[in-house]
Tab-separated table of C-alpha atoms in Angstrom:
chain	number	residue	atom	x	y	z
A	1	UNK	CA	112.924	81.818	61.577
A	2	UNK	CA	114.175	84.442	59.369
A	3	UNK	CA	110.730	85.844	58.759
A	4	UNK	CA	109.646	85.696	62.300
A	5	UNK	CA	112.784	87.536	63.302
A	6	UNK	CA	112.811	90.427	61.050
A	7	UNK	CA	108.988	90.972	61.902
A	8	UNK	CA	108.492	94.155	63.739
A	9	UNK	CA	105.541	92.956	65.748
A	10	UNK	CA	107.702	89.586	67.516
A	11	UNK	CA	110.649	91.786	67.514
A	12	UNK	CA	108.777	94.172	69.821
A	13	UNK	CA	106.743	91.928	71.778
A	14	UNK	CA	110.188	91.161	73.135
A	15	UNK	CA	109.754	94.590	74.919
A	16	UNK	CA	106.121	94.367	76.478
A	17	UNK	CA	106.034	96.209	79.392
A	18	UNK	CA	103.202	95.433	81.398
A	19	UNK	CA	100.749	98.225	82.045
A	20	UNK	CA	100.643	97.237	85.798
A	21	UNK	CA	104.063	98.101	86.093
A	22	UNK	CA	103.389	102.223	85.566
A	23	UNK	CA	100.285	101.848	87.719
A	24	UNK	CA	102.300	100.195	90.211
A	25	UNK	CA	104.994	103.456	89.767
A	26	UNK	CA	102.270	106.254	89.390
A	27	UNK	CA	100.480	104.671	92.806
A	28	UNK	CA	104.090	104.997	94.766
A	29	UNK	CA	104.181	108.554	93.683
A	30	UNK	CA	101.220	108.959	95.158
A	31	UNK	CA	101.713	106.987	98.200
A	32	UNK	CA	104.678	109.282	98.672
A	33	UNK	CA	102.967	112.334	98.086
A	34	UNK	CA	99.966	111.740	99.859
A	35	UNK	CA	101.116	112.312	103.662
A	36	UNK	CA	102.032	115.978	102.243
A	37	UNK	CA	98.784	116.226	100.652
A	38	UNK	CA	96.943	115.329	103.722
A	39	UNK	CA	98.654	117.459	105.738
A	40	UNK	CA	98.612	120.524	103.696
A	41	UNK	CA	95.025	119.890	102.445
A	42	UNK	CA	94.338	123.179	101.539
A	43	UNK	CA	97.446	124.114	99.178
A	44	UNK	CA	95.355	123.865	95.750
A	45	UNK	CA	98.896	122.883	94.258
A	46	UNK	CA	99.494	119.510	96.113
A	47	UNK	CA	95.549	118.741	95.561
A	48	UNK	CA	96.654	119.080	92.050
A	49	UNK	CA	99.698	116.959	92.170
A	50	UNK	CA	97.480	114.181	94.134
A	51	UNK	CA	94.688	114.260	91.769
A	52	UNK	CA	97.015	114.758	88.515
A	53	UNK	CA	98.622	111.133	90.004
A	54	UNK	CA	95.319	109.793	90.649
A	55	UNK	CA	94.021	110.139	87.260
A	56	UNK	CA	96.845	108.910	85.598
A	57	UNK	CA	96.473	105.516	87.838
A	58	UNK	CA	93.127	105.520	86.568
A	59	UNK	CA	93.944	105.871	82.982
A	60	UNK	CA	96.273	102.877	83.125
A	61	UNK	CA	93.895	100.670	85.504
A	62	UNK	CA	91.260	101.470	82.686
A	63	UNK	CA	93.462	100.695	79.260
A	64	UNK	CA	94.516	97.585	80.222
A	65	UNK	CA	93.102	94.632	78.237
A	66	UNK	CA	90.935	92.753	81.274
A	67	UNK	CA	89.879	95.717	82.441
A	68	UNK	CA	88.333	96.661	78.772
A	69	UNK	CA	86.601	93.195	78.167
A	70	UNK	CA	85.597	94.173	81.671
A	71	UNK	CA	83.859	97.520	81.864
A	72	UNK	CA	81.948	96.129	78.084
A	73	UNK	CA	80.845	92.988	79.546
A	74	UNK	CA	79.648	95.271	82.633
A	75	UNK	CA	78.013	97.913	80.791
A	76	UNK	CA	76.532	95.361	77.865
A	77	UNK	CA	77.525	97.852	75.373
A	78	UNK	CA	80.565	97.245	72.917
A	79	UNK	CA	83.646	98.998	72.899
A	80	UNK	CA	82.432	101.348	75.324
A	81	UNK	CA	85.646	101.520	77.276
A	82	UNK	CA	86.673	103.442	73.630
A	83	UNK	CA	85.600	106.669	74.790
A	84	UNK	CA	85.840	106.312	78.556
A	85	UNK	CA	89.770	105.678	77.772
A	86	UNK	CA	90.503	108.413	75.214
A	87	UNK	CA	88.063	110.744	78.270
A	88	UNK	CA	90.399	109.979	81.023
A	89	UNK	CA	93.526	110.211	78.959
A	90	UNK	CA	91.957	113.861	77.425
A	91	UNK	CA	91.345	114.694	81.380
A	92	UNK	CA	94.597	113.484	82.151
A	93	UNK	CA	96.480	115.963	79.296
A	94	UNK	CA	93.829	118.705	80.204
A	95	UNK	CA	95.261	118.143	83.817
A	96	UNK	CA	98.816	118.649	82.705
A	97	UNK	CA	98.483	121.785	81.414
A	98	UNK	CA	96.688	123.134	84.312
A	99	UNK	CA	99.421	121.927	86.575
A	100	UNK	CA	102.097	123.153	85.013
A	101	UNK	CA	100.378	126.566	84.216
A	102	UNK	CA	99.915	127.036	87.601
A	103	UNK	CA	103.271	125.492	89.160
A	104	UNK	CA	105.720	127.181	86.487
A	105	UNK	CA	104.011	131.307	87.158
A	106	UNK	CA	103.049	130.273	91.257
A	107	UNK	CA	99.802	130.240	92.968
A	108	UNK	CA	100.271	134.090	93.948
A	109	UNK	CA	99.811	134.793	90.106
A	110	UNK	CA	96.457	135.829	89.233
A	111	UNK	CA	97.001	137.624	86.081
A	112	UNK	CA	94.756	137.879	83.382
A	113	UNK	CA	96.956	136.160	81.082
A	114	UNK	CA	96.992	132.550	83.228
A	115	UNK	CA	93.610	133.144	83.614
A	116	UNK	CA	92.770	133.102	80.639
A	117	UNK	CA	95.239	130.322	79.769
A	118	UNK	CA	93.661	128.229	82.663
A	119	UNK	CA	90.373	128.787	81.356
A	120	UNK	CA	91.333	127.629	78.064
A	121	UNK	CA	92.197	124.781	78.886
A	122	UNK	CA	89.497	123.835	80.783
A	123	UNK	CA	87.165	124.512	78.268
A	124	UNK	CA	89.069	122.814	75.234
A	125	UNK	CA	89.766	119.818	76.980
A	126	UNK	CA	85.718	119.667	78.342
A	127	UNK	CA	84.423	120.261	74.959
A	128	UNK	CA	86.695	117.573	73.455
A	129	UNK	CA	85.617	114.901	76.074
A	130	UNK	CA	81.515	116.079	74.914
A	131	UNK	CA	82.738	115.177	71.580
A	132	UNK	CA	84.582	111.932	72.263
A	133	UNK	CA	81.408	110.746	73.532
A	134	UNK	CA	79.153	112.175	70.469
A	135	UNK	CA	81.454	110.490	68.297
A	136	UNK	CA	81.190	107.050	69.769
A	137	UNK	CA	77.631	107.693	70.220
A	138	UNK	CA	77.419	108.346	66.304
A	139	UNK	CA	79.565	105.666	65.209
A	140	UNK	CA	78.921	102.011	64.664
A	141	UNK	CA	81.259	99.919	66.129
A	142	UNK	CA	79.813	96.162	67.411
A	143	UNK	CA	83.313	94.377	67.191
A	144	UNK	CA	84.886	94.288	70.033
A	145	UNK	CA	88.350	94.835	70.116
A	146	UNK	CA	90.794	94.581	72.735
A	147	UNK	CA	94.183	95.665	71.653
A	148	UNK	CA	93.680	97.029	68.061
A	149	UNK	CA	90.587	99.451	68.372
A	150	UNK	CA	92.397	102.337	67.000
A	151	UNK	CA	93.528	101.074	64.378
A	152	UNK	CA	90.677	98.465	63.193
A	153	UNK	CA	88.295	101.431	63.653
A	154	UNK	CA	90.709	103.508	62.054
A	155	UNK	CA	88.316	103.578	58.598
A	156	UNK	CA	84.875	103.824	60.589
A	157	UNK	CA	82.848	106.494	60.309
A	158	UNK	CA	82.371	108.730	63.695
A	159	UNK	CA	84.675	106.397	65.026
A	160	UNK	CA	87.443	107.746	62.437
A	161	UNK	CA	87.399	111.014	63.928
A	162	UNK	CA	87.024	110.082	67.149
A	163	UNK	CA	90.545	108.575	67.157
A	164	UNK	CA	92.116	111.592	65.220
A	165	UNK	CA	90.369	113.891	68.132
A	166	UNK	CA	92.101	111.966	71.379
A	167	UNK	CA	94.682	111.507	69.386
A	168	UNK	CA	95.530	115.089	68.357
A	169	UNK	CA	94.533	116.779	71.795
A	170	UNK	CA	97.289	114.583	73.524
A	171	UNK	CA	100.194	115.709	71.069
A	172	UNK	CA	99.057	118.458	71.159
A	173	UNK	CA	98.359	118.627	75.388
A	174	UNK	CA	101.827	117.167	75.572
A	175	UNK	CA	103.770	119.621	73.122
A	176	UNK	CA	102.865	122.290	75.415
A	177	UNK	CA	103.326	120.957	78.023
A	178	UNK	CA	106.765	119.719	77.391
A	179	UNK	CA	107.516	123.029	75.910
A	180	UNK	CA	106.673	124.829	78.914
A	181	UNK	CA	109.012	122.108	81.242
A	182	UNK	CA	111.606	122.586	78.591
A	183	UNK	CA	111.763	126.823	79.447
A	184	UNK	CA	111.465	126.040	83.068
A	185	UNK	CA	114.313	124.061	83.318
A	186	UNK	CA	116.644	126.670	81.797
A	187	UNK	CA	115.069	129.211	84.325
A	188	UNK	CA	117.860	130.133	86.859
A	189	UNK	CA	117.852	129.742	90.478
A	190	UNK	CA	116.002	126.233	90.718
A	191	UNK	CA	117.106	123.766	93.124
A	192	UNK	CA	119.108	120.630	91.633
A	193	UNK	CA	115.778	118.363	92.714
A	194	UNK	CA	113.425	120.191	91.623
A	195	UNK	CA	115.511	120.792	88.141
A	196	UNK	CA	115.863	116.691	87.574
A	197	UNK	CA	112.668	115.960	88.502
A	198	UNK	CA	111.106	118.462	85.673
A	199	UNK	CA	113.857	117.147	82.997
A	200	UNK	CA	112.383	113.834	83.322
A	201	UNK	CA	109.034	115.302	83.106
A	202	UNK	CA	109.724	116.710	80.210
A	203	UNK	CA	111.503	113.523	78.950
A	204	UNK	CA	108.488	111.560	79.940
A	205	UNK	CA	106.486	114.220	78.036
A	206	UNK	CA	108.699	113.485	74.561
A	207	UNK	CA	107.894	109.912	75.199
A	208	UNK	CA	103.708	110.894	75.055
A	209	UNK	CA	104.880	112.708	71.784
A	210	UNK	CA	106.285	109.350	70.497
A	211	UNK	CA	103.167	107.056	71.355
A	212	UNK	CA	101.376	109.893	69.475
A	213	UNK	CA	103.465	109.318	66.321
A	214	UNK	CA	103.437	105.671	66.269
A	215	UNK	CA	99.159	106.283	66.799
A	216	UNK	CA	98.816	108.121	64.127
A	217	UNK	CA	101.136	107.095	61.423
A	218	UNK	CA	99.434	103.571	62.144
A	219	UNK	CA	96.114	105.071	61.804
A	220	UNK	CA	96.982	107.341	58.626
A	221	UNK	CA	98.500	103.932	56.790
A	222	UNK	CA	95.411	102.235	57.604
A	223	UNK	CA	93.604	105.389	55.729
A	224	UNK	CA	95.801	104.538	52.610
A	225	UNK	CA	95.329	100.424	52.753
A	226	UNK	CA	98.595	99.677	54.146
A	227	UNK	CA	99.226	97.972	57.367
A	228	UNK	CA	101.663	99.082	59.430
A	229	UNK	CA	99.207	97.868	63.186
A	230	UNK	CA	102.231	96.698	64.752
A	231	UNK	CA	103.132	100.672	65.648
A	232	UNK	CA	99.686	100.913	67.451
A	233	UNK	CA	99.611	97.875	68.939
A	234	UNK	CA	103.192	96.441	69.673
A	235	UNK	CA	105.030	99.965	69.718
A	236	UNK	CA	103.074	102.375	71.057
A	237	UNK	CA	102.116	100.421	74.331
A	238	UNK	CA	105.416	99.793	75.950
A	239	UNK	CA	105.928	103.563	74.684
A	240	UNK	CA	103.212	104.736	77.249
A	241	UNK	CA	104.167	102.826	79.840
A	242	UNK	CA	107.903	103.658	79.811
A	243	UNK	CA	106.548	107.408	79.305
A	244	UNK	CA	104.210	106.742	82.471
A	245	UNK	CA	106.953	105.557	84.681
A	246	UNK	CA	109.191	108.839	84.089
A	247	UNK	CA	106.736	110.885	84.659
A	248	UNK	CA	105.846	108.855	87.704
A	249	UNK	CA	109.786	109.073	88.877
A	250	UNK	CA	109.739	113.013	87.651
A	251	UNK	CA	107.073	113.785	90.142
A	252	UNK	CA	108.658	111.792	92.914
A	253	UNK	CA	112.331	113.253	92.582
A	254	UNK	CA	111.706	116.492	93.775
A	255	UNK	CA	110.106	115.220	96.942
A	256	UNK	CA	111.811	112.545	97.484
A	257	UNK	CA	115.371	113.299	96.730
A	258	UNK	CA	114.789	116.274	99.790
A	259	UNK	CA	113.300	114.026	101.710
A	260	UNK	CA	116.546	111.954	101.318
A	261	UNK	CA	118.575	114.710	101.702
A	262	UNK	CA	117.033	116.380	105.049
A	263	UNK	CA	117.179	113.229	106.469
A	264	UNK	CA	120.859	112.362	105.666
A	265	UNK	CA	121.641	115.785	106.612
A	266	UNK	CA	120.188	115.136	110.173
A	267	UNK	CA	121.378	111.890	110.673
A	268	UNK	CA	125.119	113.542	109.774
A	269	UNK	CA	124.397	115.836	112.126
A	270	UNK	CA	123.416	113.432	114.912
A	271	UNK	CA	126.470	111.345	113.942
A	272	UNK	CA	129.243	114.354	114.187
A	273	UNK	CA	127.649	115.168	117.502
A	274	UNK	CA	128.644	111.667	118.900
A	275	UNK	CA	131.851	112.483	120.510
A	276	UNK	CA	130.652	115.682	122.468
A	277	UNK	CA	127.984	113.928	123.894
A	278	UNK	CA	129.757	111.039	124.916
A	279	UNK	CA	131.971	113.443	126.503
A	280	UNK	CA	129.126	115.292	128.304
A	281	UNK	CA	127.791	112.023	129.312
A	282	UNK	CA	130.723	111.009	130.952
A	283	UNK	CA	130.934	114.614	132.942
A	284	UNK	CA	127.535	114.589	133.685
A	285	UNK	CA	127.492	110.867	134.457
A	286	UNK	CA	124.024	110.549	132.386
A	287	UNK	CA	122.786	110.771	129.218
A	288	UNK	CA	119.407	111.409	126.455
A	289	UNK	CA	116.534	108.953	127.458
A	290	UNK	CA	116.178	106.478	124.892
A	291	UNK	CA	112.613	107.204	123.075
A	292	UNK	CA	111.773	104.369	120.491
A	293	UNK	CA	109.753	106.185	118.259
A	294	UNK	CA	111.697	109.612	118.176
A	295	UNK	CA	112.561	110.966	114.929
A	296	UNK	CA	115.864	111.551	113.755
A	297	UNK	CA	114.568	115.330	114.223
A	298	UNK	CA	113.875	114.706	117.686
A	299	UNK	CA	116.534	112.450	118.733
A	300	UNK	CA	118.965	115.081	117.114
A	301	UNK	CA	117.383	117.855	118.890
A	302	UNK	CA	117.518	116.368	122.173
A	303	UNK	CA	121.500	115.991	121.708
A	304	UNK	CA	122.154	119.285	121.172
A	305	UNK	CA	119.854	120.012	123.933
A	306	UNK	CA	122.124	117.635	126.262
A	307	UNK	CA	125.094	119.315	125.411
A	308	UNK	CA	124.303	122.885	125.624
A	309	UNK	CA	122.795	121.775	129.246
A	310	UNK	CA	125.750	120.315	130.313
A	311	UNK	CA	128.193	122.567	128.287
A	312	UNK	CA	126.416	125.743	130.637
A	313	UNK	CA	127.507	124.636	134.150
A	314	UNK	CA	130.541	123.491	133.218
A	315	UNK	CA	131.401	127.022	131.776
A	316	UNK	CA	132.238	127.825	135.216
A	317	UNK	CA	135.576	126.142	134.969
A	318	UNK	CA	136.500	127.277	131.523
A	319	UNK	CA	140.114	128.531	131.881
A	320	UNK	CA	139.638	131.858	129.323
A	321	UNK	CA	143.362	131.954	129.238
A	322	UNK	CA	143.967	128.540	128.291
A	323	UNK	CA	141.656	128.595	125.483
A	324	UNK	CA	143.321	131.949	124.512
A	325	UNK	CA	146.688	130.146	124.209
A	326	UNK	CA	145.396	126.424	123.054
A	327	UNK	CA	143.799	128.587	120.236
A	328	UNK	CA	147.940	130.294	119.156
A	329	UNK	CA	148.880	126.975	119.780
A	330	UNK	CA	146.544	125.322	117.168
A	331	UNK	CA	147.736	128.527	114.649
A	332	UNK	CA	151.077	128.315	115.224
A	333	UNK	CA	150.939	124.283	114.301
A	334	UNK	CA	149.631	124.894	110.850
A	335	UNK	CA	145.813	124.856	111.908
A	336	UNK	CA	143.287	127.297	109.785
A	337	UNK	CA	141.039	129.575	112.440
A	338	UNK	CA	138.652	127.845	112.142
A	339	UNK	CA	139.943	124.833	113.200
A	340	UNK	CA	141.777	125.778	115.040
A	341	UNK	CA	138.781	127.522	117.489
A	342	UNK	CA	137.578	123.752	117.049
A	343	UNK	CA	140.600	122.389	118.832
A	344	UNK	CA	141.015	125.273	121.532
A	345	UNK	CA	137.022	124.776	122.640
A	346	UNK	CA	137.738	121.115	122.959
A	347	UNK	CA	140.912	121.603	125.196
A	348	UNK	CA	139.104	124.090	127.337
A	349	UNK	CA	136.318	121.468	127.669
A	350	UNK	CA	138.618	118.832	128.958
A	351	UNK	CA	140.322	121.091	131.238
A	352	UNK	CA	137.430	122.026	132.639
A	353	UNK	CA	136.096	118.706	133.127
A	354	UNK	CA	139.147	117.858	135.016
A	355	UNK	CA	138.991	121.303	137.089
A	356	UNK	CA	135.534	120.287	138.226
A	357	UNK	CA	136.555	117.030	139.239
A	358	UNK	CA	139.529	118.728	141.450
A	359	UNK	CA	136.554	121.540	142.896
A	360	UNK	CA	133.631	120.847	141.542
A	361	UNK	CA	132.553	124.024	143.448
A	362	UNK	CA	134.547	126.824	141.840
A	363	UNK	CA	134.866	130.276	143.326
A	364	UNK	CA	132.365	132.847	142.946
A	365	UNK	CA	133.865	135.173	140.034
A	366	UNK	CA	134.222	139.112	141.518
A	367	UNK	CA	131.265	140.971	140.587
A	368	UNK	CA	132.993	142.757	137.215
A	369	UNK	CA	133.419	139.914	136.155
A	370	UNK	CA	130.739	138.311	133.648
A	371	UNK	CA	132.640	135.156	133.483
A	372	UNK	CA	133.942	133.318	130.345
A	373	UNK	CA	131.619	133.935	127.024
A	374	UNK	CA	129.962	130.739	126.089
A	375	UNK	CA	128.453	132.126	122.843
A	376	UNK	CA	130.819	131.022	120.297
A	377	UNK	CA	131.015	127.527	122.433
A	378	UNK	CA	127.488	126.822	122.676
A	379	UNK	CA	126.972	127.735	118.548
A	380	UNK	CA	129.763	125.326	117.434
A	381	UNK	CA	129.372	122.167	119.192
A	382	UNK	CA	129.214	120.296	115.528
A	383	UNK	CA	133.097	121.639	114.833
A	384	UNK	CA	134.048	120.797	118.446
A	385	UNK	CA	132.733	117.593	117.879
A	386	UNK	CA	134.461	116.832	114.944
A	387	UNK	CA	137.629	117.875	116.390
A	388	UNK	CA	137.360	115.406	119.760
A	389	UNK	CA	137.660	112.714	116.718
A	390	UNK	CA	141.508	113.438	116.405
A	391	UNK	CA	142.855	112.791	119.722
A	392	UNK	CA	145.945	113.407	119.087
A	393	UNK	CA	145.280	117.277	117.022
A	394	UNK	CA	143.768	117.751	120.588
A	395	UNK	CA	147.362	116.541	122.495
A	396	UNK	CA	149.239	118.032	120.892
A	397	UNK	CA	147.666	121.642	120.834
A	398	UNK	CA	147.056	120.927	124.678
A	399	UNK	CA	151.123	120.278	125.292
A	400	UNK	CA	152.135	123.101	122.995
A	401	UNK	CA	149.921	125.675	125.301
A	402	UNK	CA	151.273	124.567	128.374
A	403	UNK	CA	154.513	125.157	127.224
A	404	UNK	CA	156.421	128.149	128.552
A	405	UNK	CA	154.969	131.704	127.075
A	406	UNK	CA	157.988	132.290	125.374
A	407	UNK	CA	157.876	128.538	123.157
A	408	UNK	CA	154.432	129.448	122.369
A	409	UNK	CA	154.787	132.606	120.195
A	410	UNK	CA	153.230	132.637	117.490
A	411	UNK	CA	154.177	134.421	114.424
A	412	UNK	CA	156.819	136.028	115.817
C-alpha cells in the first residue's frame, strides 16, 4: 500500500481528466460563437476564431485512445495516427499565432512587419507538418501504441526526431503566443471582458508550456535509460486537457460575459420602466400587445415606445408651474437635482392624469404659446420611473408644492 501510494503514476491517475471533457468545452465555445460567425461571415477574424475552435475539437477527437486504435485499424497502417496528431496539434499552434498576430495589431494593419510575421508562420508551421510526415515515413515503428508512443518511440530512429520536432514547435508556438497575450493584457484601454478572457488565454497557454515540459523531460530520461513515462503518460494528459478547457472558457468570456451583460442591462431597463408604464396603462386604459417570441430588445423597445406615446398627449395638461414648484419642493427637502427633476416629472404626470380626467379636452393654448417642453420628460422616463417606486418621496414633494408660496421657499 505504501508503494502503490507514493507511486507517481496511481497518484496521478487519481486526476484523469477525460479528453471528452475539453472537446465537450472547446465545442460550446463554438456553439456560442458560431451564430456570430454565421452572421458576420465575412469578418476574416471570427472565421478565424471558428476555425481556430474547430481544429482544436479536432485535435482532441483525434488523440484520444479509441479514436487512435481507430484511424490504424482504418488505415491498416501502424501508428499512423502519430503524425496525423502531432499535424493537427502543429496546425493548431500555427493557428494560434496567426490569430493572435492578427487580433492583438487589428485587421486594418497591413504593415510589412505582420506580414511578414504572418507569413512566417505559415511557412514554419507548413514545413514542419512536411517533415512530421517524412519522419514517420522514415521511421520504423510496427508496435502499436496507444498511450505511450512518445515515449516508447522516444529511442527510434526518424521517429526520435519526430517527437523532438512536434514537440519543440508547440513550446515554442505557445511561448509566443503567451508572450504576446501577456503584453496585451497590460495594454490600456481594454474592456474588463475582453481583459479576463485573454488572461486565461494566456494561463491556458502556460499550461501548453507545462505538457511540453513533462513531454520532453520524459522523452530526454528515456534518451539517458531512465524511466520517468509516468510524466508523458499520467501527467501530461490531464495537463492538456485542463489547458484545453481554459482556453476554451478564455475564448468564450469575452463573448459571453457581454452577451450577459447587454442582456441584464436590458432586462434592468425593462424592469425600472415597470411603474411608468403601468401608470400610462392605466391613463390610457391599454397597454403593449403581448408578442411571445419578442426579444428582451424588442419588448423593451416597445415600452418606451408606449410611454413616450402616451406621455405626448397627455403633455397637454402638464401644469409648467407645478412642476416648477414640485421641483423647489423636492430641493428644499434634501433631494439632489437630479432627483429631484425625477420626483417633479412624476408629480406633473399625476396631475395631469387627474386634469384630463376633470377635461379631458383642455383649452387650446394662445398662439405664443408653444406649450409645456416635453424634452427633458420624454428623455428621462427611466429616472421618473424609478422615482414612482417611492410613493411617499412623491407625497410628500406633491403636499409641500401646494403649500402656500411663502412655506415653499427655498433657500431663502
Amino acid at each position: 500500500m505504501t508503494q502503490s501510494a507514493l507511486n507517481p503514476s496511481d497518484f496521478l491517475s487519481e486526476f484523469y481528466i477525460s479528453f471528452w471533457i475539453p472537446t465537450a468545452v472547446l465545442t460550446a465555445a463554438l456553439a456560442i460563437k458560431l451564430p456570430t460567425i454565421i452572421r458576420l461571415w465575412r469578418d476574416p477574424l471570427l472565421r478565424a476564431v471558428g476555425g481556430l475552435l474547430l481544429l482544436a475539437c479536432a485535435v482532441f477527437v483525434f488523440c484520444t485512445p479509441s479514436t487512435i486504435a481507430a484511424v490504424n485499424r482504418l488505415t491498416g497502417v501502424p501508428n499512423v495516427s502519430a503524425p496525423w496528431c502531432y499535424s493537427l496539434i502543429t496546425a493548431f499552434c500555427g493557428s494560434c499565432l496567426l490569430l493572435i498576430i492578427t487580433w492583438r495589431n487589428g485587421l486594418s494593419d497591413r504593415s510589412a512587419a505582420t506580414r511578414r510575421a504572418m507569413r512566417w508562420v505559415i511557412s514554419v508551421y507548413s514545413g514542419v507538418i512536411v517533415a512530421l510526415w517524412v519522419l514517420f515515413l522514415l521511421a520504423d515503428a510496427p508496435t502499436e501504441r496507444l498511450r505511450d508512443l512518445d515515449t516508447y518511440y522516444a529511442t527510434t530512429p526518424f521517429m526520435r526526431e519526430e517527437i523532438l520536432l512536434y514537440l519543440v514547435a508547440h513550446a515554442v508556438a505557445c511561448l509566443i503566443t503567451s508572450r504576446l497575450i501577456w503584453n496585451w493584457v497590460r495594454t490600456e484601454g481594454l474592456d474588463a471582458w475582453l481583459r479576463w478572457g485573454l488572461k486565461l488565454l494566456g494561463a491556458g497557454y502556460v499550461l501548453n508550456l507545462i505538457f511540453d515540459a513533462t513531454k520532453l523531460i520524459a522523452v530526454t530520461a528515456r534518451w539517458f535509460g531512465q524511466d520517468l513515462d509516468w510524466l508523458s503518460t499520467n501527467l501530461a494528459p490531464p495537463v492538456a486537457a485542463l489547458s484545453a478547457i481554459v482556453i476554451a472558457v478564455g475564448f468564450i468570456l469575452p463573448h459571453a460575459g457581454q452577451y450577459l451583460h447587454d442582456r441584464w442591462r436590458v432586462r434592468l431597463a425593462h424592469r425600472e420602466l415597470r411603474p411608468l408604464y403601468q401608470l400610462m396603462r392605466s391613463a390610457s386604459g391599454e397597454g403593449v400587445p403581448f408578442v411571445l417570441r419578442a426579444t428582451p430588445e424588442l419588448r423593451l423597445t416597445r415600452r418606451e415606445t408606449f410611454i413616450r406615446d402616451v406621455l405626448l398627449p397627455l403633455a397637454r395638461h402638464l401644469d409648467t408651474g407645478l412642476g416648477r414648484r414640485s421641483y423647489d419642493a423636492a430641493l428644499g427637502l434634501g433631494h439632489p437635482p437630479e432627483r429631484a427633476r425625477a420626483l417633479a416629472a412624476a408629480v406633473s404626470i399625476l396631475d395631469a392624469i387627474e386634469a384630463k380626467g376633470r377635461t379631458p379636452e383642455p383649452p387650446e393654448p394662445p398662439e405664443d404659446d408653444a406649450g409645456p417642453d416635453t424634452t427633458n420628460l420624454l428623455q428621462e422616463i427611466g429616472a421618473v420611473s424609478r422615482a414612482l417606486r417611492r410613493p411617499d418621496d412623491i407625497e410628500a414633494v406633491r403636499a409641500r408644492a401646494a403649500a402656500p408660496a411663502e412655506s415653499v421657499a427655498v433657500h431663502e
